[in-house]
């Protein structure tokens, strides 16, 4: 009896000590940890880089701006759509600067445009790994990194030239720096985090600020410094945000409008108006002045889908991002309970809180915003979901000696597998065996995780079954995403899904086909190459001029290029046409500046009819390419019809000619 009474307290003490150390990283990493981490980065690089050239120019709207920046430093600085600096893209240019440096070094081709994006993806995975690894186990960090790498919308965006790749990297970096500040209490870390958030603003404006409430709240709560010192640190960080974002804004606003390109996406040639209107509050309310497809407000169904708590789980968005979203929400609660809230300054708690608060804040904004909202925006949620899944899985694994935690783990595995099966069922005709493997793995994993942790072989089998149940679905979707061509303004990840109205509704425009041959390989605007697919979800077919403006690239034949390029050096702009996507296709095909009348949507009042007539009189524009009108915008500005006025004036005063089905007007000929 005495022997039993001695052993039992010892076991109890060891178990208690083990549970208290849940999630804490070890000072001396295991021998396998570094190779596993490097393997994760290599595998991520392979997924993001192999076959990258299949996307060609990807989003030709931004590729044309990158081309312009490689020809003109002024266009590089402002983010102009053309080297003659008629108008900018409808975003600030930080992401164009990064890609532009690559193009300046390696020439204009699809690889020099897209490789920087892929490397941003690898870097994001590496930083998320380090965020989790600093306070949790290597296994938790590996799961977090892998979950981010194989999220389908992340695979799409890190192989594409939209601003979301750089924004994701900057936000993950800001979280890492803020957590370092929480650990050390030193101001420099939160100041550098503020710098990254400011650069995020110069990448995608106010979306970068969605992470600010979680960062500020967690630092105020968890920093070991006195309250007044914490507030002072945050004020310094706020100054860093303003300075790192504001220097470029100040230059743009102070330079006379006549000495710089028009600010695309604005109705008053103002970057501040673009920030708080079309790209700001308008995205939330649905009142985006200048949008060709107005939103439906914050309730009910509009042009960008129904809003509400279930929006992200609807058919339009679910297969992009939500594979592990239910799991992350469950594991957020698990992690908070496991880590505990008694010690305010516990860096582990701060890590869980900042990832959880960021997920909830960004997810709720996305769920209820009534304005322009494309599925690929949801890549912003991927690091938060992946981090919480890794941390939650790690603490559950550490606590598996306790039955209550094993039951929690079993339920979590079952939920994960069931939801993955549901998403795979959306594409029942694509690789149908995958969903049954996922379902079987979830069932096996749920049973195995209930067993007491006695044999190492059982533990290995449990880990394998759970990983298959959780990651096989998104991994397969990501591989499919990487294997087909994507182009146009609104790309979508994964195999085609039969869309219902669901929570997401149908998004106008859809993924436009690519094709042709881009310098250095890949595809350029034109017909879809043999065997290629635009991939992604099926969408509502575009109708009318407005939708065509959103539809992506335009096929440009060699015959048309030859006609347009004749005597190209005699004019500032080789041609002018309505809408930036159409202009981009001609500009990339010819290599010469093409004026995008009305900017991206064709609804910007730039240039005015008087300005256009003046440029024509000066011989600055050679051709006018007829195409889509500005469509029906949501703007109340009467000048939004400028594109229609210019089109009508050209048709009334110049003689048309048709080349390979495209109507041209020679503006250098006598009226």
XYZ file of C-alpha atoms in Angstrom:
671
model
C 0.000 0.000 0.000
C 2.793 2.377 0.848
C 4.415 1.746 -2.542
C 1.179 2.572 -4.315
C 0.673 5.767 -2.371
C 4.197 6.877 -3.336
C 3.920 6.152 -7.072
C 0.516 7.763 -7.552
C 1.544 11.256 -6.324
C 4.694 11.066 -8.442
C 2.668 10.256 -11.568
C 0.217 12.986 -10.702
C 3.036 15.496 -10.260
C 4.631 14.523 -13.573
C 1.297 14.799 -15.387
C 0.610 18.201 -13.837
C 4.059 19.446 -14.814
C 3.556 18.199 -18.339
C 0.206 19.925 -18.692
C 1.608 23.171 -17.316
C 4.247 23.122 -20.025
C 1.676 22.739 -22.784
C 2.737 24.445 -25.978
C 6.005 25.843 -24.649
C 8.859 25.686 -27.118
C 11.983 23.811 -26.189
C 15.318 25.550 -25.796
C 17.101 22.767 -27.665
C 15.237 21.864 -30.873
C 14.962 18.224 -31.851
C 17.316 16.930 -34.511
C 14.479 16.599 -37.017
C 13.095 20.092 -36.539
C 15.366 22.100 -38.806
C 15.204 19.622 -41.721
C 11.422 19.526 -41.342
C 11.218 23.320 -41.442
C 13.460 23.516 -44.510
C 11.406 20.758 -46.114
C 8.254 22.784 -45.513
C 9.781 25.811 -47.241
C 11.043 23.733 -50.168
C 7.658 22.074 -50.640
C 5.950 25.476 -50.487
C 8.376 26.828 -53.062
C 7.701 23.886 -55.367
C 3.936 24.391 -55.093
C 4.184 28.114 -55.788
C 6.928 28.103 -58.434
C 6.541 24.995 -60.593
C 4.671 25.789 -63.794
C 4.315 29.422 -62.772
C 4.598 30.632 -66.361
C 1.226 29.054 -67.227
C -0.444 32.191 -65.823
C 1.284 34.404 -68.368
C 0.478 38.043 -67.688
C -1.993 36.902 -64.979
C -3.827 40.149 -64.170
C -2.949 42.107 -67.306
C -4.231 45.313 -65.688
C -1.339 45.225 -63.229
C 1.131 43.671 -65.683
C 0.632 46.658 -67.984
C 1.384 49.006 -65.073
C 4.519 46.989 -64.321
C 5.508 47.284 -67.981
C 4.932 51.046 -67.792
C 7.083 51.271 -64.674
C 9.908 49.474 -66.446
C 9.836 52.161 -69.147
C 9.309 55.281 -67.012
C 10.455 56.061 -63.458
C 7.534 58.472 -63.118
C 5.121 55.670 -63.991
C 7.000 53.424 -61.541
C 6.576 55.939 -58.700
C 2.899 56.701 -59.264
C 1.794 53.250 -60.414
C 0.636 54.522 -63.792
C -1.197 52.264 -66.217
C 0.910 53.526 -69.114
C 4.395 54.942 -69.530
C 2.980 58.255 -70.777
C 1.277 58.658 -67.378
C -2.338 59.298 -68.333
C -3.843 57.542 -65.280
C -2.789 55.306 -62.377
C -4.119 51.940 -61.320
C -6.826 52.049 -58.653
C -4.453 50.971 -55.858
C -1.331 52.487 -54.302
C 1.844 51.184 -55.948
C 3.931 49.431 -53.251
C 3.373 45.950 -54.677
C 4.128 47.272 -58.160
C 7.438 48.619 -56.862
C 8.508 45.170 -55.642
C 7.604 43.471 -58.905
C 8.932 46.443 -60.874
C 12.412 45.992 -59.405
C 12.356 42.373 -60.553
C 11.326 43.419 -64.053
C 13.999 46.097 -64.154
C 16.572 43.438 -63.278
C 15.373 40.494 -65.357
C 13.246 42.011 -68.119
C 9.507 41.917 -68.707
C 8.150 38.371 -68.716
C 5.690 36.327 -66.748
C 8.391 34.828 -64.512
C 9.931 38.131 -63.462
C 6.422 39.364 -62.630
C 5.231 36.305 -60.700
C 8.337 34.908 -58.980
C 8.427 37.756 -56.406
C 4.844 36.864 -55.474
C 5.771 33.208 -54.966
C 8.731 34.175 -52.783
C 6.410 36.345 -50.689
C 4.329 33.235 -50.119
C 7.334 31.213 -48.955
C 8.347 34.085 -46.658
C 4.816 34.293 -45.213
C 4.894 30.581 -44.394
C 8.316 30.970 -42.773
C 7.226 33.912 -40.605
C 4.029 32.176 -39.500
C 6.120 29.138 -38.558
C 8.340 31.333 -36.396
C 5.355 33.067 -34.779
C 3.984 29.734 -33.620
C 7.347 28.116 -32.863
C 8.514 30.840 -30.470
C 5.968 29.739 -27.854
C 4.624 26.405 -29.041
C 5.986 23.104 -30.293
C 7.717 22.443 -33.586
C 4.859 20.154 -34.586
C 2.338 22.951 -34.036
C 4.458 25.332 -36.092
C 4.815 22.826 -38.942
C 1.063 22.265 -39.054
C 0.472 26.033 -39.105
C 2.948 26.589 -41.932
C 1.613 23.683 -43.973
C -1.989 24.792 -43.496
C -1.147 28.255 -44.829
C 0.859 26.877 -47.749
C -1.924 24.607 -49.030
C -4.868 26.964 -48.546
C -6.215 27.147 -52.130
C -6.712 30.909 -52.247
C -3.183 31.391 -50.866
C -1.772 29.172 -53.603
C -3.694 31.264 -56.133
C -2.578 34.654 -54.821
C 1.064 33.711 -54.302
C 1.163 32.707 -57.961
C -0.587 35.888 -59.125
C 0.296 39.564 -59.478
C -2.441 41.116 -57.342
C -1.507 43.218 -54.273
C -2.806 40.605 -51.813
C 0.449 38.631 -51.718
C 2.496 41.559 -50.415
C -0.292 42.636 -48.060
C -0.416 39.147 -46.516
C 3.357 39.124 -46.008
C 3.347 42.585 -44.398
C 0.467 41.772 -42.052
C 2.061 38.499 -40.905
C 5.304 40.391 -40.357
C 3.505 43.072 -38.318
C 1.971 40.384 -36.094
C 5.383 38.769 -35.538
C 6.960 42.098 -34.583
C 4.114 43.044 -32.261
C 4.424 39.730 -30.434
C 8.148 40.369 -30.021
C 7.191 43.671 -28.462
C 4.784 41.927 -26.106
C 7.522 39.526 -25.019
C 10.255 42.102 -24.501
C 8.285 45.243 -23.704
C 10.583 47.171 -26.050
C 9.144 49.941 -28.162
C 11.237 49.289 -31.255
C 9.315 46.126 -32.134
C 5.889 47.801 -32.232
C 7.350 50.754 -34.117
C 8.632 48.415 -36.824
C 5.258 46.701 -36.833
C 3.729 50.130 -37.490
C 6.091 50.599 -40.423
C 4.896 47.341 -41.981
C 1.238 48.298 -41.497
C 1.970 51.637 -43.170
C 3.557 49.852 -46.109
C 0.477 47.640 -46.142
C -1.597 50.790 -46.612
C 0.561 51.654 -49.624
C -0.263 48.172 -50.910
C -4.041 47.943 -50.457
C -5.093 50.995 -48.491
C -7.549 50.596 -45.614
C -7.641 46.802 -45.724
C -4.202 46.863 -44.108
C -5.725 48.608 -41.083
C -8.046 45.687 -40.279
C -5.200 44.172 -38.262
C -4.679 47.325 -36.181
C -7.439 46.750 -33.567
C -6.101 43.255 -32.703
C -2.494 44.484 -32.586
C -3.317 47.504 -30.425
C -5.653 45.572 -28.138
C -3.255 42.687 -27.529
C -0.290 44.980 -26.892
C -2.285 47.081 -24.437
C -3.446 43.952 -22.658
C -0.373 41.739 -22.669
C 2.712 43.982 -22.657
C 4.681 43.787 -19.389
C 5.243 47.555 -19.318
C 3.149 49.952 -17.191
C -0.031 51.233 -18.828
C 1.298 54.701 -19.642
C 4.433 53.194 -21.159
C 2.298 50.882 -23.307
C 0.240 53.817 -24.526
C 3.415 55.723 -25.349
C 4.758 52.801 -27.354
C 1.534 52.584 -29.325
C 1.584 56.321 -30.042
C 5.093 55.923 -31.429
C 3.862 53.017 -33.541
C 0.995 55.185 -34.813
C 3.520 57.811 -35.899
C 5.420 55.059 -37.725
C 2.222 54.047 -39.540
C 1.523 57.636 -40.594
C 5.082 58.321 -41.743
C 5.585 55.050 -43.634
C 2.247 55.417 -45.410
C 1.920 59.177 -45.541
C 5.086 60.257 -47.316
C 3.871 58.960 -50.679
C 0.328 60.213 -50.108
C 1.652 63.677 -49.250
C 3.697 63.830 -52.444
C 0.748 62.759 -54.579
C -1.608 65.252 -52.963
C 0.876 68.152 -53.041
C 2.055 67.712 -56.631
C -0.232 69.751 -58.955
C -2.727 67.577 -60.821
C -1.351 68.865 -64.113
C 2.093 67.501 -63.229
C 1.117 63.930 -62.402
C -1.180 61.204 -63.766
C -4.857 61.117 -62.839
C -5.574 59.016 -59.722
C -7.403 55.988 -61.101
C -10.543 54.906 -59.261
C -11.305 58.394 -57.939
C -13.894 60.806 -59.254
C -12.039 63.974 -58.186
C -8.424 63.077 -59.021
C -7.694 62.662 -55.310
C -5.923 59.775 -53.606
C -7.664 60.653 -50.347
C -11.036 60.332 -52.052
C -9.941 56.956 -53.444
C -8.884 55.890 -49.949
C -12.075 56.765 -48.137
C -14.498 56.248 -51.037
C -14.084 53.623 -53.736
C -11.406 51.642 -51.857
C -12.544 52.539 -48.340
C -15.915 53.020 -46.720
C -17.605 52.378 -50.058
C -16.480 48.761 -49.815
C -18.354 48.483 -46.519
C -21.520 50.399 -47.391
C -21.753 49.370 -51.038
C -21.794 52.989 -52.212
C -18.633 52.975 -54.317
C -18.709 56.052 -56.484
C -17.484 54.947 -59.900
C -18.153 51.216 -59.629
C -19.797 49.696 -62.686
C -21.527 47.097 -60.542
C -22.884 48.722 -57.369
C -23.174 46.704 -54.189
C -26.406 45.883 -52.477
C -25.779 47.498 -49.113
C -24.935 45.699 -45.906
C -28.031 43.510 -45.767
C -29.732 41.185 -48.200
C -28.366 40.188 -51.585
C -26.642 42.586 -53.920
C -24.308 42.406 -56.892
C -21.529 41.019 -54.689
C -23.592 38.363 -52.934
C -25.621 38.021 -49.770
C -24.091 39.359 -46.575
C -24.225 37.862 -43.114
C -22.458 35.437 -40.789
C -22.753 32.561 -43.264
C -21.403 34.479 -46.234
C -17.925 32.953 -46.210
C -19.436 29.472 -45.979
C -21.502 30.041 -49.122
C -20.677 28.470 -52.457
C -18.796 31.483 -53.809
C -16.168 31.607 -51.064
C -16.187 28.311 -49.159
C -13.763 26.334 -51.342
C -11.365 29.262 -51.420
C -10.705 29.653 -47.698
C -13.010 27.749 -45.322
C -11.464 24.256 -45.428
C -10.098 24.760 -41.912
C -12.202 27.724 -40.783
C -14.634 25.697 -38.591
C -11.609 23.908 -37.133
C -9.873 27.216 -36.395
C -12.923 28.592 -34.591
C -13.136 25.479 -32.403
C -9.395 25.456 -31.727
C -9.402 29.160 -30.844
C -11.569 28.310 -27.837
C -9.463 25.231 -27.107
C -6.222 27.223 -27.163
C -7.531 29.984 -24.895
C -8.750 27.424 -22.340
C -5.561 25.358 -22.551
C -3.175 28.286 -22.253
C -5.309 30.069 -19.659
C -5.975 33.742 -19.079
C -4.671 34.089 -15.544
C -1.288 35.452 -16.570
C -1.882 38.586 -18.595
C 1.669 38.832 -19.924
C 1.926 35.221 -21.144
C 3.253 35.472 -24.744
C 1.432 32.244 -25.582
C -1.878 33.851 -24.712
C -0.929 36.963 -26.693
C -0.206 34.820 -29.758
C -3.569 33.090 -29.553
C -5.432 36.342 -28.931
C -3.861 38.294 -31.772
C -4.516 35.512 -34.296
C -8.047 34.947 -33.016
C -8.936 38.643 -32.892
C -7.510 39.184 -36.387
C -9.564 36.272 -37.741
C -12.779 37.518 -36.152
C -12.247 41.173 -37.088
C -11.361 40.554 -40.728
C -13.897 37.744 -41.096
C -16.775 39.854 -39.784
C -15.885 42.784 -42.053
C -15.757 40.459 -45.048
C -19.050 38.864 -44.023
C -21.001 42.112 -43.812
C -19.368 44.450 -46.347
C -21.890 45.432 -48.986
C -19.498 46.685 -51.655
C -17.024 45.077 -54.046
C -15.878 41.763 -52.571
C -14.079 39.137 -54.628
C -13.348 35.586 -53.408
C -9.578 36.078 -53.570
C -9.783 38.793 -50.893
C -10.204 35.957 -48.382
C -6.473 35.168 -48.566
C -6.208 37.720 -45.750
C -7.787 35.137 -43.423
C -5.397 32.304 -44.321
C -2.544 33.079 -41.859
C -4.937 33.483 -38.931
C -6.760 30.241 -39.677
C -3.524 28.328 -40.201
C -1.901 29.713 -37.038
C -4.876 28.828 -34.848
C -5.128 25.342 -36.336
C -1.443 24.687 -35.653
C -1.561 26.019 -32.102
C -4.835 24.292 -31.253
C -3.693 20.980 -32.681
C -0.447 21.259 -30.742
C -2.073 21.888 -27.353
C -4.604 19.103 -27.888
C -1.804 16.699 -28.730
C 0.125 17.721 -25.620
C -2.951 17.199 -23.426
C -4.024 13.869 -24.845
C -3.319 12.005 -21.566
C -6.551 13.584 -20.253
C -9.770 11.970 -21.531
C -11.731 15.238 -21.776
C -9.128 16.665 -24.141
C -9.066 13.474 -26.216
C -12.834 13.735 -26.630
C -12.431 17.367 -27.699
C -9.790 16.318 -30.228
C -12.021 13.555 -31.610
C -14.911 15.967 -32.104
C -12.599 18.471 -33.791
C -11.246 15.847 -36.196
C -14.781 14.750 -37.045
C -15.886 18.335 -37.741
C -12.810 18.938 -39.886
C -13.337 15.819 -41.977
C -17.070 16.373 -42.371
C -16.626 19.945 -43.607
C -13.850 18.930 -45.991
C -16.090 16.175 -47.349
C -18.846 18.762 -47.828
C -16.551 21.062 -49.815
C -15.190 18.220 -51.930
C -18.764 17.206 -52.689
C -19.171 20.622 -54.369
C -16.895 19.262 -57.091
C -18.216 15.691 -57.138
C -17.062 15.094 -60.712
C -13.459 16.112 -59.906
C -11.357 13.365 -58.312
C -14.312 11.874 -56.382
C -12.078 9.409 -54.499
C -10.512 12.213 -52.467
C -13.605 12.976 -50.441
C -14.031 9.334 -49.438
C -10.408 9.099 -48.339
C -10.907 12.256 -46.279
C -14.070 10.897 -44.702
C -12.459 7.549 -43.872
C -9.370 9.246 -42.446
C -11.517 11.489 -40.275
C -13.393 8.469 -38.930
C -10.185 6.568 -38.203
C -8.488 9.627 -36.734
C -11.444 10.361 -34.459
C -11.262 6.830 -33.051
C -7.475 6.697 -32.706
C -7.242 10.038 -30.955
C -9.552 8.678 -28.255
C -7.043 5.986 -27.333
C -4.672 6.682 -24.411
C -1.166 7.627 -25.647
C 0.694 4.421 -24.821
C 2.284 3.177 -28.043
C 4.340 5.286 -30.413
C 2.996 3.388 -33.427
C -0.567 4.338 -32.473
C 0.527 7.947 -32.126
C 2.099 7.945 -35.596
C -1.018 6.401 -37.131
C -3.182 8.990 -35.380
C -1.100 11.886 -36.690
C -1.181 10.478 -40.232
C -4.967 9.960 -40.218
C -5.655 13.421 -38.793
C -3.343 15.176 -41.257
C -4.970 13.403 -44.199
C -8.434 14.329 -42.942
C -7.444 17.976 -42.457
C -5.058 18.722 -45.315
C -5.734 16.338 -48.204
C -8.736 18.333 -49.458
C -7.110 21.794 -49.535
C -3.826 20.315 -50.783
C -5.537 18.644 -53.733
C -7.395 21.861 -54.518
C -4.146 23.838 -54.319
C -2.334 21.441 -56.641
C -5.191 21.751 -59.121
C -4.999 25.544 -58.794
C -1.289 25.499 -59.551
C -1.684 23.168 -62.520
C -4.004 25.307 -64.666
C -3.828 28.795 -66.124
C -5.433 31.724 -64.348
C -5.828 35.191 -65.769
C -8.075 38.206 -65.637
C -9.325 40.524 -62.945
C -11.229 38.049 -60.750
C -9.336 34.740 -60.461
C -10.659 31.896 -58.356
C -8.911 28.885 -56.816
C -9.703 25.217 -57.161
C -11.699 23.158 -59.649
C -14.910 24.555 -61.104
C -17.815 24.418 -58.686
C -21.506 24.313 -59.602
C -22.509 27.552 -57.928
C -25.850 28.246 -56.336
C -26.814 31.568 -54.881
C -25.706 30.347 -51.464
C -24.129 32.786 -49.113
C -21.781 34.051 -51.725
C -23.960 34.567 -54.717
C -22.551 35.070 -58.180
C -19.789 37.512 -58.859
C -19.909 39.433 -62.128
C -17.027 39.145 -64.466
C -15.384 35.896 -63.584
C -12.007 34.622 -64.677
C -11.039 35.686 -68.147
C -9.123 33.369 -70.434
C -5.463 33.767 -71.062
C -3.519 32.658 -74.059
C -0.869 33.596 -76.558
C 2.834 33.574 -75.725
C 4.395 35.970 -73.273
C 8.051 36.966 -73.431
C 10.004 34.484 -71.439
C 7.310 31.869 -71.526
C 3.806 31.552 -70.203
C 0.714 33.056 -71.682
C -0.246 36.509 -72.794
C -3.625 38.032 -73.605
C -5.196 36.085 -76.380
C -6.844 32.755 -76.906
C -6.633 30.072 -74.224
C -3.676 27.761 -74.997
C -4.406 24.105 -75.782
C -5.069 22.058 -72.687
C -5.183 25.107 -70.427
C -8.005 26.120 -68.199
C -8.841 29.314 -66.447
C -9.552 27.185 -63.392
C -11.530 28.334 -60.436
C -15.200 28.691 -59.853
C -17.779 29.184 -62.506
C -19.379 32.620 -62.392
C -22.179 34.618 -63.844
C -21.533 35.306 -67.495
C -20.646 38.935 -68.166
C -23.253 40.910 -70.037
C -23.019 44.341 -71.570
C -20.214 46.858 -71.615
C -19.858 47.125 -67.852
C -19.182 43.449 -67.357
C -16.795 43.336 -70.307
C -14.710 45.990 -68.609
C -14.305 43.609 -65.663
C -13.719 40.566 -67.806
C -9.953 40.698 -68.178
C -7.685 40.585 -71.198
C -8.611 41.030 -74.852
C -7.261 38.953 -77.713
C -4.843 40.961 -79.848
C -3.846 39.405 -83.161
C -0.481 39.872 -84.844
C -2.236 41.602 -87.753
C -3.745 44.152 -85.389
C -0.426 44.674 -83.625
C 1.256 45.376 -86.952
C -1.316 48.022 -87.892
C -1.215 49.722 -84.499
C 2.568 49.700 -84.266
C 3.162 51.339 -87.639
C 4.622 54.811 -86.989
C 4.247 54.211 -83.258
C 6.981 56.689 -82.361
C 5.098 59.628 -83.835
C 2.584 59.863 -80.943
C 2.783 59.932 -77.130
C 0.087 57.273 -76.895
C -0.055 54.551 -79.498
C -3.801 54.313 -78.940
C -6.653 55.051 -76.560
C -9.546 52.817 -75.573
C -12.176 52.642 -72.848
C -11.232 50.697 -69.704
C -7.877 49.635 -68.296
C -8.204 45.898 -68.996
C -8.698 46.470 -72.696
C -5.936 49.082 -72.793
C -3.587 46.726 -70.934
C -4.007 43.984 -73.524
C -3.060 46.288 -76.393
C -0.209 47.822 -74.430
C 1.307 44.455 -73.502
C 0.944 43.220 -77.075
C 2.571 46.271 -78.671
C 4.935 47.454 -75.928
C 3.810 51.070 -76.368
C 1.642 53.302 -74.135
C -2.118 52.946 -74.532
C -4.403 55.435 -72.798
C -7.088 53.836 -70.614
C -10.052 56.192 -70.922
C -12.073 56.183 -67.708
C -9.564 54.036 -65.833
C -10.268 50.503 -64.635
C -14.067 50.641 -64.800
C -14.252 53.170 -67.604
C -16.171 55.444 -65.202
C -13.427 57.838 -64.075
C -13.823 61.334 -65.589
C -10.364 61.162 -67.125
C -9.565 62.486 -69.553
C -12.403 64.932 -70.099
C -13.676 65.355 -73.625
C -11.924 68.728 -73.858
C -8.619 67.220 -72.694
C -8.955 64.345 -75.109
C -9.696 66.663 -78.022
C -6.679 68.765 -77.068
C -4.387 65.713 -77.083
C -5.787 64.618 -80.440
C -5.233 68.091 -81.870
C -1.630 67.957 -80.670
C -1.122 64.609 -82.402
C -0.476 62.833 -79.084
C -2.884 59.925 -79.725
C -2.643 57.890 -82.918
C -5.510 55.391 -82.742
C -8.813 55.076 -80.970
C -9.890 51.464 -80.428
C -13.644 51.054 -80.188
C -14.928 48.706 -77.527
C -17.089 48.649 -74.397
C -18.720 51.810 -73.166
C -18.432 52.863 -69.551
C -21.539 50.875 -68.655
C -23.948 51.732 -65.901
C -22.037 52.848 -62.874
C -23.133 53.595 -59.359
C -21.612 57.012 -59.506
C -23.666 60.159 -59.194
C -21.033 62.269 -60.915
C -22.307 63.366 -64.317
C -18.728 63.445 -65.617
C -18.696 59.653 -65.348
C -20.106 59.576 -68.887
C -16.873 61.059 -70.217
C -15.921 57.781 -71.891
C -19.238 57.724 -73.763
C -18.805 61.349 -74.802
C -15.330 60.655 -76.157
C -16.512 57.543 -77.999
C -19.378 59.467 -79.589
C -17.130 62.382 -80.579
C -14.585 60.081 -82.221
C -17.286 58.191 -84.134
C -18.791 61.457 -85.360
C -15.537 63.039 -86.514
C -13.274 60.260 -87.756
C -13.563 57.432 -90.240
C -13.526 53.903 -88.909
C -11.654 50.938 -90.273
C -11.860 47.310 -89.220
C -8.806 45.140 -88.639
C -9.371 41.499 -87.708
C -12.806 42.332 -86.337
C -11.671 45.344 -84.274
C -12.908 48.834 -85.115
C -10.143 51.457 -85.257
C -10.152 55.212 -85.805
C -6.999 56.938 -87.026
C -6.953 60.146 -84.975
C -4.046 61.570 -86.977
C -6.149 61.668 -90.148
C -8.137 64.771 -91.021
C -11.583 64.947 -89.416
